[in-house]
Protein backbone atom coordinates (compact mmCIF):
# COMPACT_ATOMS: atom_id res chain seq x y z
CA UNK A 1 0.00 0.00 0.00
CA UNK A 2 1.43 3.34 -0.99
CA UNK A 3 1.04 6.61 0.82
CA UNK A 4 -1.16 8.90 -1.25
CA UNK A 5 0.20 12.18 0.01
CA UNK A 6 2.84 14.54 -1.30
CA UNK A 7 5.46 12.94 0.93
CA UNK A 8 5.45 9.87 -1.31
CA UNK A 9 6.41 12.01 -4.27
CA UNK A 10 9.35 13.62 -2.48
CA UNK A 11 10.54 10.93 -0.09
CA UNK A 12 9.45 7.65 -1.65
CA UNK A 13 7.42 4.88 -0.07
CA UNK A 14 8.23 5.64 3.57
CA UNK A 15 4.99 4.54 5.11
CA UNK A 16 4.07 2.74 8.28
CA UNK A 17 1.09 0.53 8.85
CA UNK A 18 -1.15 0.96 11.81
CA UNK A 19 -3.01 -1.81 13.61
CA UNK A 20 -6.12 -1.16 11.52
CA UNK A 21 -4.13 -1.84 8.32
CA UNK A 22 -4.32 1.68 6.94
CA UNK A 23 -1.13 3.30 5.76
CA UNK A 24 0.09 6.60 7.07
CA UNK A 25 3.08 8.76 6.21
CA UNK A 26 6.15 8.96 8.41
CA UNK A 27 6.82 12.55 7.32
CA UNK A 28 4.32 15.00 8.82
CA UNK A 29 2.33 17.09 6.35
CA UNK A 30 3.54 20.35 7.87
CA UNK A 31 7.12 19.64 6.72
CA UNK A 32 6.05 19.28 3.08
CA UNK A 33 5.94 22.98 2.33
CA UNK A 34 8.82 24.13 0.15
CA UNK A 35 10.81 27.12 1.39
CA UNK A 36 11.05 30.13 -0.90
CA UNK A 37 14.13 30.26 -3.08
CA UNK A 38 16.55 33.07 -2.30
CA UNK A 39 17.18 35.68 -5.00
CA UNK A 40 20.82 34.60 -5.31
CA UNK A 41 19.74 31.04 -6.00
CA UNK A 42 17.40 32.19 -8.76
CA UNK A 43 20.12 34.40 -10.25
CA UNK A 44 22.61 31.54 -10.08
CA UNK A 45 20.22 29.19 -11.86
CA UNK A 46 19.55 31.84 -14.50
CA UNK A 47 23.25 32.30 -15.16
CA UNK A 48 23.96 28.56 -15.24
CA UNK A 49 21.12 27.73 -17.63
CA UNK A 50 21.93 30.73 -19.83
CA UNK A 51 25.55 29.65 -20.09
CA UNK A 52 24.52 26.07 -20.83
CA UNK A 53 22.22 27.29 -23.61
CA UNK A 54 24.91 29.59 -24.99
CA UNK A 55 27.40 26.71 -24.97
CA UNK A 56 25.00 24.43 -26.83
CA UNK A 57 24.26 27.15 -29.39
CA UNK A 58 28.00 27.79 -29.87
CA UNK A 59 28.75 24.10 -30.43
CA UNK A 60 25.93 23.74 -32.96
CA UNK A 61 27.02 26.91 -34.78
CA UNK A 62 30.64 25.78 -34.86
CA UNK A 63 29.67 22.42 -36.35
CA UNK A 64 27.52 24.11 -39.00
CA UNK A 65 30.29 26.56 -39.93
CA UNK A 66 32.83 23.72 -40.05
CA UNK A 67 30.64 21.69 -42.41
CA UNK A 68 30.02 24.73 -44.61
CA UNK A 69 33.77 25.46 -44.78
CA UNK A 70 34.53 21.86 -45.74
CA UNK A 71 31.89 21.99 -48.49
CA UNK A 72 33.32 25.24 -49.86
CA UNK A 73 36.78 23.63 -49.88
CA UNK A 74 35.46 20.60 -51.78
CA UNK A 75 33.74 22.88 -54.29
CA UNK A 76 36.95 24.88 -54.78
CA UNK A 77 39.04 21.74 -55.30
CA UNK A 78 36.49 20.40 -57.80
CA UNK A 79 36.48 23.71 -59.70
CA UNK A 80 40.30 23.85 -59.83
CA UNK A 81 40.47 20.24 -61.04
CA UNK A 82 37.85 20.98 -63.71
CA UNK A 83 39.85 24.01 -64.90
CA UNK A 84 43.04 21.93 -65.03
CA UNK A 85 41.27 19.21 -67.02
CA UNK A 86 39.92 21.86 -69.38
CA UNK A 87 43.44 23.27 -69.88
CA UNK A 88 44.80 19.76 -70.53
CA UNK A 89 42.06 19.13 -73.11
CA UNK A 90 42.70 22.49 -74.78
CA UNK A 91 46.43 21.79 -74.92
CA UNK A 92 45.92 18.29 -76.34
CA UNK A 93 43.41 19.57 -78.91
CA UNK A 94 45.68 22.49 -79.80
CA UNK A 95 48.76 20.31 -80.28
CA UNK A 96 46.78 17.80 -82.34
CA UNK A 97 45.52 20.55 -84.66
CA UNK A 98 48.97 22.12 -85.02
CA UNK A 99 50.76 18.84 -85.95
CA UNK A 100 49.26 18.06 -89.38
The first five atom37 places (N, CA, C, CB, O) and aatype in JSON, in Angstrom:
{
  "aatype": [20, 20, 20, 20, 20, 20, 20, 20, 20, 20, 20, 20, 20, 20, 20, 20, 20, 20, 20, 20, 20, 20, 20, 20, 20, 20, 20, 20, 20, 20, 20, 20, 20, 20, 20, 20, 20, 20, 20, 20, 20, 20, 20, 20, 20, 20, 20, 20, 20, 20, 20, 20, 20, 20, 20, 20, 20, 20, 20, 20, 20, 20, 20, 20, 20, 20, 20, 20, 20, 20, 20, 20, 20, 20, 20, 20, 20, 20, 20, 20, 20, 20, 20, 20, 20, 20, 20, 20, 20, 20, 20, 20, 20, 20, 20, 20, 20, 20, 20, 20],
  "atom_mask": [
    [1, 1, 1, 1, 1],
    [1, 1, 1, 1, 1],
    [1, 1, 1, 1, 1],
    [1, 1, 1, 1, 1],
    [1, 1, 1, 1, 1],
    [1, 1, 1, 1, 1],
    [1, 1, 1, 1, 1],
    [1, 1, 1, 1, 1],
    [1, 1, 1, 1, 1],
    [1, 1, 1, 1, 1],
    [1, 1, 1, 1, 1],
    [1, 1, 1, 1, 1],
    [1, 1, 1, 1, 1],
    [1, 1, 1, 1, 1],
    [1, 1, 1, 1, 1],
    [1, 1, 1, 1, 1],
    [1, 1, 1, 1, 1],
    [1, 1, 1, 1, 1],
    [1, 1, 1, 1, 1],
    [1, 1, 1, 1, 1],
    [1, 1, 1, 1, 1],
    [1, 1, 1, 1, 1],
    [1, 1, 1, 1, 1],
    [1, 1, 1, 1, 1],
    [1, 1, 1, 1, 1],
    [1, 1, 1, 1, 1],
    [1, 1, 1, 1, 1],
    [1, 1, 1, 1, 1],
    [1, 1, 1, 1, 1],
    [1, 1, 1, 1, 1],
    [1, 1, 1, 1, 1],
    [1, 1, 1, 1, 1],
    [1, 1, 1, 1, 1],
    [1, 1, 1, 1, 1],
    [1, 1, 1, 1, 1],
    [1, 1, 1, 1, 1],
    [1, 1, 1, 1, 1],
    [1, 1, 1, 1, 1],
    [1, 1, 1, 1, 1],
    [1, 1, 1, 1, 1],
    [1, 1, 1, 1, 1],
    [1, 1, 1, 1, 1],
    [1, 1, 1, 1, 1],
    [1, 1, 1, 1, 1],
    [1, 1, 1, 1, 1],
    [1, 1, 1, 1, 1],
    [1, 1, 1, 1, 1],
    [1, 1, 1, 1, 1],
    [1, 1, 1, 1, 1],
    [1, 1, 1, 1, 1],
    [1, 1, 1, 1, 1],
    [1, 1, 1, 1, 1],
    [1, 1, 1, 1, 1],
    [1, 1, 1, 1, 1],
    [1, 1, 1, 1, 1],
    [1, 1, 1, 1, 1],
    [1, 1, 1, 1, 1],
    [1, 1, 1, 1, 1],
    [1, 1, 1, 1, 1],
    [1, 1, 1, 1, 1],
    [1, 1, 1, 1, 1],
    [1, 1, 1, 1, 1],
    [1, 1, 1, 1, 1],
    [1, 1, 1, 1, 1],
    [1, 1, 1, 1, 1],
    [1, 1, 1, 1, 1],
    [1, 1, 1, 1, 1],
    [1, 1, 1, 1, 1],
    [1, 1, 1, 1, 1],
    [1, 1, 1, 1, 1],
    [1, 1, 1, 1, 1],
    [1, 1, 1, 1, 1],
    [1, 1, 1, 1, 1],
    [1, 1, 1, 1, 1],
    [1, 1, 1, 1, 1],
    [1, 1, 1, 1, 1],
    [1, 1, 1, 1, 1],
    [1, 1, 1, 1, 1],
    [1, 1, 1, 1, 1],
    [1, 1, 1, 1, 1],
    [1, 1, 1, 1, 1],
    [1, 1, 1, 1, 1],
    [1, 1, 1, 1, 1],
    [1, 1, 1, 1, 1],
    [1, 1, 1, 1, 1],
    [1, 1, 1, 1, 1],
    [1, 1, 1, 1, 1],
    [1, 1, 1, 1, 1],
    [1, 1, 1, 1, 1],
    [1, 1, 1, 1, 1],
    [1, 1, 1, 1, 1],
    [1, 1, 1, 1, 1],
    [1, 1, 1, 1, 1],
    [1, 1, 1, 1, 1],
    [1, 1, 1, 1, 1],
    [1, 1, 1, 1, 1],
    [1, 1, 1, 1, 1],
    [1, 1, 1, 1, 1],
    [1, 1, 1, 1, 1],
    [1, 1, 1, 1, 1]
  ],
  "atom_positions": [
    [[0.85, -1.17, 0.0], [0.0, 0.0, 0.0], [0.89, 1.23, 0.0], [-0.97, 0.0, 1.22], [1.81, 1.34, 0.81]],
    [[0.63, 2.13, -0.89], [1.43, 3.34, -0.99], [0.75, 4.51, -0.31], [1.71, 3.68, -2.45], [-0.47, 4.6, -0.26]],
    [[1.55, 5.39, 0.21], [1.04, 6.61, 0.82], [0.57, 7.53, -0.3], [2.11, 7.3, 1.72], [1.3, 7.73, -1.26]],
    [[-0.61, 8.07, -0.18], [-1.16, 8.9, -1.25], [-1.04, 10.38, -0.94], [-2.6, 8.55, -1.5], [-1.92, 11.16, -1.3]],
    [[0.0, 10.77, -0.3], [0.2, 12.18, 0.01], [1.43, 12.67, -0.72], [0.33, 12.4, 1.54], [2.12, 11.89, -1.38]],
    [[1.71, 13.94, -0.61], [2.84, 14.54, -1.3], [4.17, 14.01, -0.8], [2.81, 16.04, -1.15], [5.17, 14.09, -1.51]],
    [[4.21, 13.47, 0.39], [5.46, 12.94, 0.93], [5.95, 11.77, 0.09], [5.28, 12.5, 2.39], [7.16, 11.56, -0.04]],
    [[5.04, 11.0, -0.48], [5.45, 9.87, -1.31], [6.2, 10.36, -2.54], [4.23, 9.04, -1.72], [7.17, 9.74, -2.97]],
    [[5.76, 11.46, -3.09], [6.41, 12.01, -4.27], [7.83, 12.44, -3.95], [5.62, 13.19, -4.84], [8.74, 12.18, -4.74]],
    [[8.04, 13.09, -2.81], [9.35, 13.62, -2.48], [10.27, 12.62, -1.79], [9.19, 14.82, -1.6], [11.47, 12.61, -2.03]],
    [[9.71, 11.77, -0.94], [10.54, 10.93, -0.09], [10.42, 9.45, -0.39], [10.19, 11.17, 1.33], [11.1, 8.65, 0.25]],
    [[9.6, 9.06, -1.31], [9.45, 7.65, -1.65], [8.47, 6.95, -0.74], [10.78, 6.97, -1.6], [7.75, 7.59, 0.03]],
    [[8.43, 5.64, -0.82], [7.42, 4.88, -0.07], [7.77, 4.67, 1.4], [7.21, 3.54, -0.72], [7.87, 3.53, 1.85]],
    [[7.95, 5.75, 2.13], [8.23, 5.64, 3.57], [6.9, 5.68, 4.33], [9.18, 6.8, 4.06], [6.47, 6.74, 4.79]],
    [[6.29, 4.6, 4.43], [4.99, 4.54, 5.11], [5.06, 3.53, 6.25], [3.85, 4.17, 4.11], [5.87, 2.6, 6.24]],
    [[4.21, 3.72, 7.2], [4.07, 2.74, 8.28], [2.64, 2.23, 8.25], [4.43, 3.36, 9.68], [1.75, 2.88, 7.7]],
    [[2.43, 1.09, 8.82], [1.09, 0.53, 8.85], [0.6, 0.48, 10.28], [1.07, -0.88, 8.21], [1.29, 0.01, 11.19]],
    [[-0.58, 0.98, 10.47], [-1.15, 0.96, 11.81], [-1.82, -0.39, 12.06], [-2.17, 2.13, 12.0], [-1.85, -1.25, 11.18]],
    [[-2.36, -0.55, 13.25], [-3.01, -1.81, 13.61], [-4.23, -2.05, 12.74], [-3.42, -1.81, 15.09], [-4.56, -3.2, 12.43]],
    [[-4.91, -0.99, 12.33], [-6.12, -1.16, 11.52], [-5.79, -1.52, 10.08], [-6.95, 0.12, 11.55], [-6.69, -1.86, 9.31]],
    [[-4.51, -1.46, 9.68], [-4.13, -1.84, 8.32], [-4.06, -0.68, 7.35], [-5.1, -2.84, 7.8], [-3.7, -0.86, 6.19]],
    [[-4.39, 0.51, 7.82], [-4.32, 1.68, 6.94], [-2.91, 2.24, 6.96], [-5.35, 2.76, 7.37], [-2.22, 2.22, 7.99]],
    [[-2.49, 2.75, 5.83], [-1.13, 3.3, 5.76], [-1.16, 4.76, 6.19], [-0.55, 3.17, 4.34], [-2.15, 5.47, 6.02]],
    [[-0.05, 5.19, 6.74], [0.09, 6.6, 7.07], [1.54, 7.0, 6.81], [-0.32, 6.88, 8.56], [2.44, 6.16, 6.84]],
    [[1.75, 8.26, 6.55], [3.08, 8.76, 6.21], [3.92, 8.95, 7.46], [2.98, 10.08, 5.44], [3.41, 9.32, 8.51]],
    [[5.22, 8.69, 7.32], [6.15, 8.96, 8.41], [6.39, 10.46, 8.5], [7.49, 8.21, 8.19], [6.47, 11.01, 9.6]],
    [[6.51, 11.13, 7.36], [6.82, 12.55, 7.32], [5.54, 13.33, 7.59], [7.45, 12.96, 5.94], [4.54, 13.12, 6.9]],
    [[5.54, 14.22, 8.56], [4.32, 15.0, 8.82], [4.03, 15.96, 7.67], [4.47, 15.79, 10.14], [4.94, 16.42, 6.99]],
    [[2.75, 16.23, 7.46], [2.33, 17.09, 6.35], [2.84, 18.52, 6.49], [0.83, 17.1, 6.24], [3.0, 19.21, 5.48]],
    [[3.08, 18.98, 7.69], [3.54, 20.35, 7.87], [4.95, 20.56, 7.34], [3.48, 20.73, 9.35], [5.33, 21.69, 7.03]],
    [[5.75, 19.49, 7.22], [7.12, 19.64, 6.72], [7.19, 19.55, 5.2], [8.02, 18.59, 7.34], [8.29, 19.58, 4.64]],
    [[6.06, 19.43, 4.53], [6.05, 19.28, 3.08], [6.05, 20.6, 2.33], [4.86, 18.48, 2.67], [6.17, 20.61, 1.11]],
    [[5.93, 21.7, 3.03], [5.94, 22.98, 2.33], [7.37, 23.32, 1.91], [5.36, 24.11, 3.23], [8.31, 23.15, 2.68]],
    [[7.5, 23.79, 0.69], [8.82, 24.13, 0.15], [9.18, 25.55, 0.58], [8.84, 24.0, -1.41], [8.35, 26.45, 0.48]],
    [[10.4, 25.75, 1.04], [10.81, 27.12, 1.39], [11.0, 27.94, 0.12], [12.12, 27.1, 2.23], [11.27, 27.4, -0.95]],
    [[10.86, 29.24, 0.25], [11.05, 30.13, -0.9], [12.51, 30.13, -1.3], [10.57, 31.57, -0.58], [13.4, 30.05, -0.45]],
    [[12.75, 30.22, -2.59], [14.13, 30.26, -3.08], [14.7, 31.66, -2.89], [14.2, 29.84, -4.57], [14.02, 32.64, -3.18]],
    [[15.93, 31.76, -2.43], [16.55, 33.07, -2.3], [16.84, 33.66, -3.68], [17.86, 32.98, -1.48], [16.95, 32.94, -4.67]],
    [[16.95, 34.98, -3.73], [17.18, 35.68, -5.0], [18.51, 35.23, -5.61], [17.18, 37.2, -4.79], [18.6, 35.07, -6.83]],
    [[19.52, 35.03, -4.78], [20.82, 34.6, -5.31], [20.73, 33.22, -5.96], [21.86, 34.59, -4.2], [21.41, 32.96, -6.95]],
    [[19.91, 32.36, -5.41], [19.74, 31.04, -6.0], [19.08, 31.15, -7.38], [18.91, 30.14, -5.08], [19.49, 30.47, -8.32]],
    [[18.08, 31.99, -7.47], [17.4, 32.19, -8.76], [18.36, 32.8, -9.77], [16.16, 33.09, -8.58], [18.39, 32.38, -10.92]],
    [[19.14, 33.8, -9.34], [20.12, 34.4, -10.25], [21.17, 33.38, -10.68], [20.79, 35.6, -9.58], [21.57, 33.35, -11.85]],
    [[21.62, 32.56, -9.75], [22.61, 31.54, -10.08], [22.06, 30.56, -11.11], [23.05, 30.79, -8.82], [22.74, 30.22, -12.07]],
    [[20.84, 30.11, -10.9], [20.22, 29.19, -11.86], [20.06, 29.84, -13.22], [18.86, 28.71, -11.35], [20.28, 29.2, -14.25]],
    [[19.69, 31.12, -13.23], [19.55, 31.84, -14.5], [20.87, 31.89, -15.24], [19.02, 33.26, -14.26], [20.93, 31.64, -16.45]],
    [[21.93, 32.22, -14.53], [23.25, 32.3, -15.16], [23.69, 30.93, -15.66], [24.3, 32.87, -14.18], [24.18, 30.81, -16.78]],
    [[23.51, 29.9, -14.86], [23.96, 28.56, -15.24], [23.21, 28.07, -16.48], [23.76, 27.57, -14.08], [23.83, 27.58, -17.42]],
    [[21.88, 28.2, -16.48], [21.12, 27.73, -17.63], [21.37, 28.58, -18.87], [19.64, 27.71, -17.3], [21.35, 28.07, -19.99]],
    [[21.59, 29.87, -18.69], [21.93, 30.73, -19.83], [23.26, 30.32, -20.43], [21.96, 32.2, -19.41], [23.4, 30.24, -21.65]],
    [[24.25, 30.07, -19.59], [25.55, 29.65, -20.09], [25.48, 28.27, -20.75], [26.58, 29.63, -18.95], [26.17, 28.02, -21.74]],
    [[24.68, 27.39, -20.21], [24.52, 26.07, -20.83], [23.87, 26.21, -22.21], [23.66, 25.14, -19.93], [24.29, 25.55, -23.16]],
    [[22.86, 27.06, -22.31], [22.22, 27.29, -23.61], [23.17, 27.94, -24.6], [20.99, 28.15, -23.44], [23.2, 27.57, -25.77]],
    [[23.93, 28.91, -24.13], [24.91, 29.59, -24.99], [25.98, 28.61, -25.47], [25.56, 30.77, -24.25], [26.41, 28.67, -26.62]],
    [[26.41, 27.72, -24.59], [27.4, 26.71, -24.97], [26.84, 25.77, -26.03], [27.85, 25.91, -23.74], [27.52, 25.47, -27.01]],
    [[25.62, 25.31, -25.84], [25.0, 24.43, -26.83], [24.86, 25.13, -28.17], [23.62, 23.95, -26.34], [25.15, 24.55, -29.22]],
    [[24.41, 26.39, -28.15], [24.26, 27.15, -29.39], [25.61, 27.34, -30.07], [23.61, 28.52, -29.1], [25.7, 27.25, -31.3]],
    [[26.66, 27.59, -29.31], [28.0, 27.79, -29.87], [28.5, 26.5, -30.52], [28.98, 28.25, -28.79], [29.07, 26.55, -31.61]],
    [[28.29, 25.38, -29.87], [28.75, 24.1, -30.43], [28.01, 23.81, -31.73], [28.53, 22.96, -29.42], [28.64, 23.4, -32.71]],
    [[26.71, 24.0, -31.75], [25.93, 23.74, -32.96], [26.37, 24.68, -34.08], [24.42, 23.91, -32.69], [26.53, 24.25, -35.22]],
    [[26.57, 25.95, -33.77], [27.02, 26.91, -34.78], [28.4, 26.55, -35.31], [27.03, 28.33, -34.2], [28.64, 26.65, -36.51]],
    [[29.29, 26.14, -34.43], [30.64, 25.78, -34.86], [30.61, 24.57, -35.79], [31.53, 25.48, -33.64], [31.34, 24.54, -36.78]],
    [[29.78, 23.6, -35.48], [29.67, 22.42, -36.35], [29.11, 22.82, -37.71], [28.78, 21.34, -35.69], [29.6, 22.35, -38.73]],
    [[28.1, 23.67, -37.72], [27.52, 24.11, -39.0], [28.54, 24.88, -39.83], [26.28, 24.97, -38.75], [28.64, 24.66, -41.04]],
    [[29.28, 25.78, -39.21], [30.29, 26.56, -39.93], [31.4, 25.64, -40.44], [30.88, 27.66, -39.02], [31.88, 25.82, -41.55]],
    [[31.79, 24.66, -39.64], [32.83, 23.72, -40.05], [32.39, 22.93, -41.28], [33.18, 22.76, -38.9], [33.16, 22.77, -42.23]],
    [[31.15, 22.44, -41.26], [30.64, 21.69, -42.41], [30.55, 22.57, -43.65], [29.25, 21.1, -42.09], [30.88, 22.13, -44.75]],
    [[30.12, 23.81, -43.47], [30.02, 24.73, -44.61], [31.41, 25.03, -45.18], [29.34, 26.05, -44.18], [31.57, 25.09, -46.4]],
    [[32.4, 25.2, -44.32], [33.77, 25.46, -44.78], [34.32, 24.26, -45.54], [34.68, 25.8, -43.58], [34.96, 24.42, -46.57]],
    [[34.07, 23.06, -45.03], [34.53, 21.86, -45.74], [33.87, 21.75, -47.11], [34.22, 20.61, -44.91], [34.53, 21.37, -48.08]],
    [[32.59, 22.06, -47.2], [31.89, 21.99, -48.49], [32.44, 23.02, -49.46], [30.38, 22.2, -48.29], [32.61, 22.71, -50.64]],
    [[32.73, 24.23, -48.99], [33.32, 25.24, -49.86], [34.69, 24.79, -50.35], [33.44, 26.59, -49.12], [35.04, 25.02, -51.51]],
    [[35.48, 24.15, -49.48], [36.78, 23.63, -49.88], [36.65, 22.55, -50.94], [37.53, 23.08, -48.67], [37.42, 22.53, -51.9]],
    [[35.69, 21.65, -50.77], [35.46, 20.6, -51.78], [35.05, 21.21, -53.11], [34.39, 19.61, -51.29], [35.51, 20.78, -54.17]],
    [[34.17, 22.21, -53.05], [33.74, 22.88, -54.29], [34.92, 23.56, -54.98], [32.65, 23.91, -53.99], [35.03, 23.5, -56.2]],
    [[35.78, 24.21, -54.21], [36.95, 24.88, -54.78], [37.9, 23.88, -55.42], [37.68, 25.69, -53.7], [38.4, 24.12, -56.52]],
    [[38.16, 22.77, -54.74], [39.04, 21.74, -55.3], [38.44, 21.18, -56.58], [39.29, 20.61, -54.28], [39.16, 20.97, -57.56]],
    [[37.14, 20.93, -56.6], [36.49, 20.4, -57.8], [36.58, 21.41, -58.94], [35.01, 20.06, -57.5], [36.8, 21.01, -60.09]],
    [[36.4, 22.69, -58.65], [36.48, 23.71, -59.7], [37.9, 23.82, -60.26], [36.04, 25.07, -59.15], [38.08, 23.94, -61.47]],
    [[38.9, 23.77, -59.37], [40.3, 23.85, -59.83], [40.64, 22.63, -60.67], [41.26, 23.96, -58.62], [41.3, 22.77, -61.71]],
    [[40.21, 21.45, -60.25], [40.47, 20.24, -61.04], [39.78, 20.31, -62.39], [40.01, 19.0, -60.28], [40.35, 19.88, -63.39]],
    [[38.56, 20.84, -62.43], [37.85, 20.98, -63.71], [38.58, 21.96, -64.63], [36.4, 21.45, -63.48], [38.67, 21.71, -65.83]],
    [[39.09, 23.06, -64.08], [39.85, 24.01, -64.9], [41.13, 23.38, -65.42], [40.17, 25.27, -64.08], [41.51, 23.6, -66.57]],
    [[41.82, 22.6, -64.58], [43.04, 21.93, -65.03], [42.75, 20.92, -66.12], [43.74, 21.24, -63.85], [43.5, 20.82, -67.1]],
    [[41.65, 20.16, -65.97], [41.27, 19.21, -67.02], [40.95, 19.94, -68.32], [40.06, 18.38, -66.57], [41.3, 19.48, -69.41]],
    [[40.27, 21.08, -68.19], [39.92, 21.86, -69.38], [41.19, 22.36, -70.07], [39.01, 23.04, -69.01], [41.27, 22.34, -71.3]],
    [[42.17, 22.81, -69.29], [43.44, 23.27, -69.88], [44.17, 22.12, -70.56], [44.34, 23.9, -68.79], [44.73, 22.3, -71.64]],
    [[44.16, 20.93, -69.93], [44.8, 19.76, -70.53], [44.13, 19.4, -71.85], [44.76, 18.57, -69.57], [44.81, 19.07, -72.82]],
    [[42.79, 19.45, -71.87], [42.06, 19.13, -73.11], [42.35, 20.16, -74.19], [40.55, 19.05, -72.84], [42.52, 19.81, -75.35]],
    [[42.4, 21.43, -73.81], [42.7, 22.49, -74.78], [44.11, 22.32, -75.33], [42.54, 23.87, -74.13], [44.33, 22.5, -76.53]],
    [[45.06, 21.98, -74.46], [46.43, 21.79, -74.92], [46.54, 20.58, -75.84], [47.38, 21.64, -73.73], [47.25, 20.62, -76.84]],
    [[45.85, 19.49, -75.5], [45.92, 18.29, -76.34], [45.2, 18.52, -77.67], [45.31, 17.08, -75.61], [45.65, 18.03, -78.7]],
    [[44.11, 19.25, -77.67], [43.41, 19.57, -78.91], [44.22, 20.56, -79.73], [42.01, 20.14, -78.62], [44.25, 20.47, -80.96]],
    [[44.87, 21.49, -79.09], [45.68, 22.49, -79.8], [46.91, 21.87, -80.41], [46.09, 23.61, -78.85], [47.28, 22.22, -81.53]],
    [[47.56, 20.96, -79.73], [48.76, 20.31, -80.28], [48.38, 19.33, -81.38], [49.54, 19.59, -79.17], [49.17, 19.13, -82.31]],
    [[47.22, 18.72, -81.29], [46.78, 17.8, -82.34], [46.44, 18.57, -83.61], [45.55, 16.97, -81.86], [46.7, 18.08, -84.7]],
    [[45.87, 19.75, -83.5], [45.52, 20.55, -84.66], [46.76, 21.18, -85.29], [44.51, 21.65, -84.28], [46.79, 21.38, -86.5]],
    [[47.77, 21.48, -84.51], [48.97, 22.12, -85.02], [49.9, 21.13, -85.71], [49.72, 22.82, -83.9], [50.69, 21.55, -86.56]],
    [[49.85, 19.84, -85.4], [50.76, 18.84, -85.95], [50.56, 18.59, -87.44], [50.59, 17.55, -85.22], [51.57, 18.52, -88.15]],
    [[49.38, 18.45, -87.97], [49.26, 18.06, -89.38], [49.65, 19.17, -90.27], [47.88, 17.62, -89.71], [49.61, 19.02, -91.49]]
  ]
}
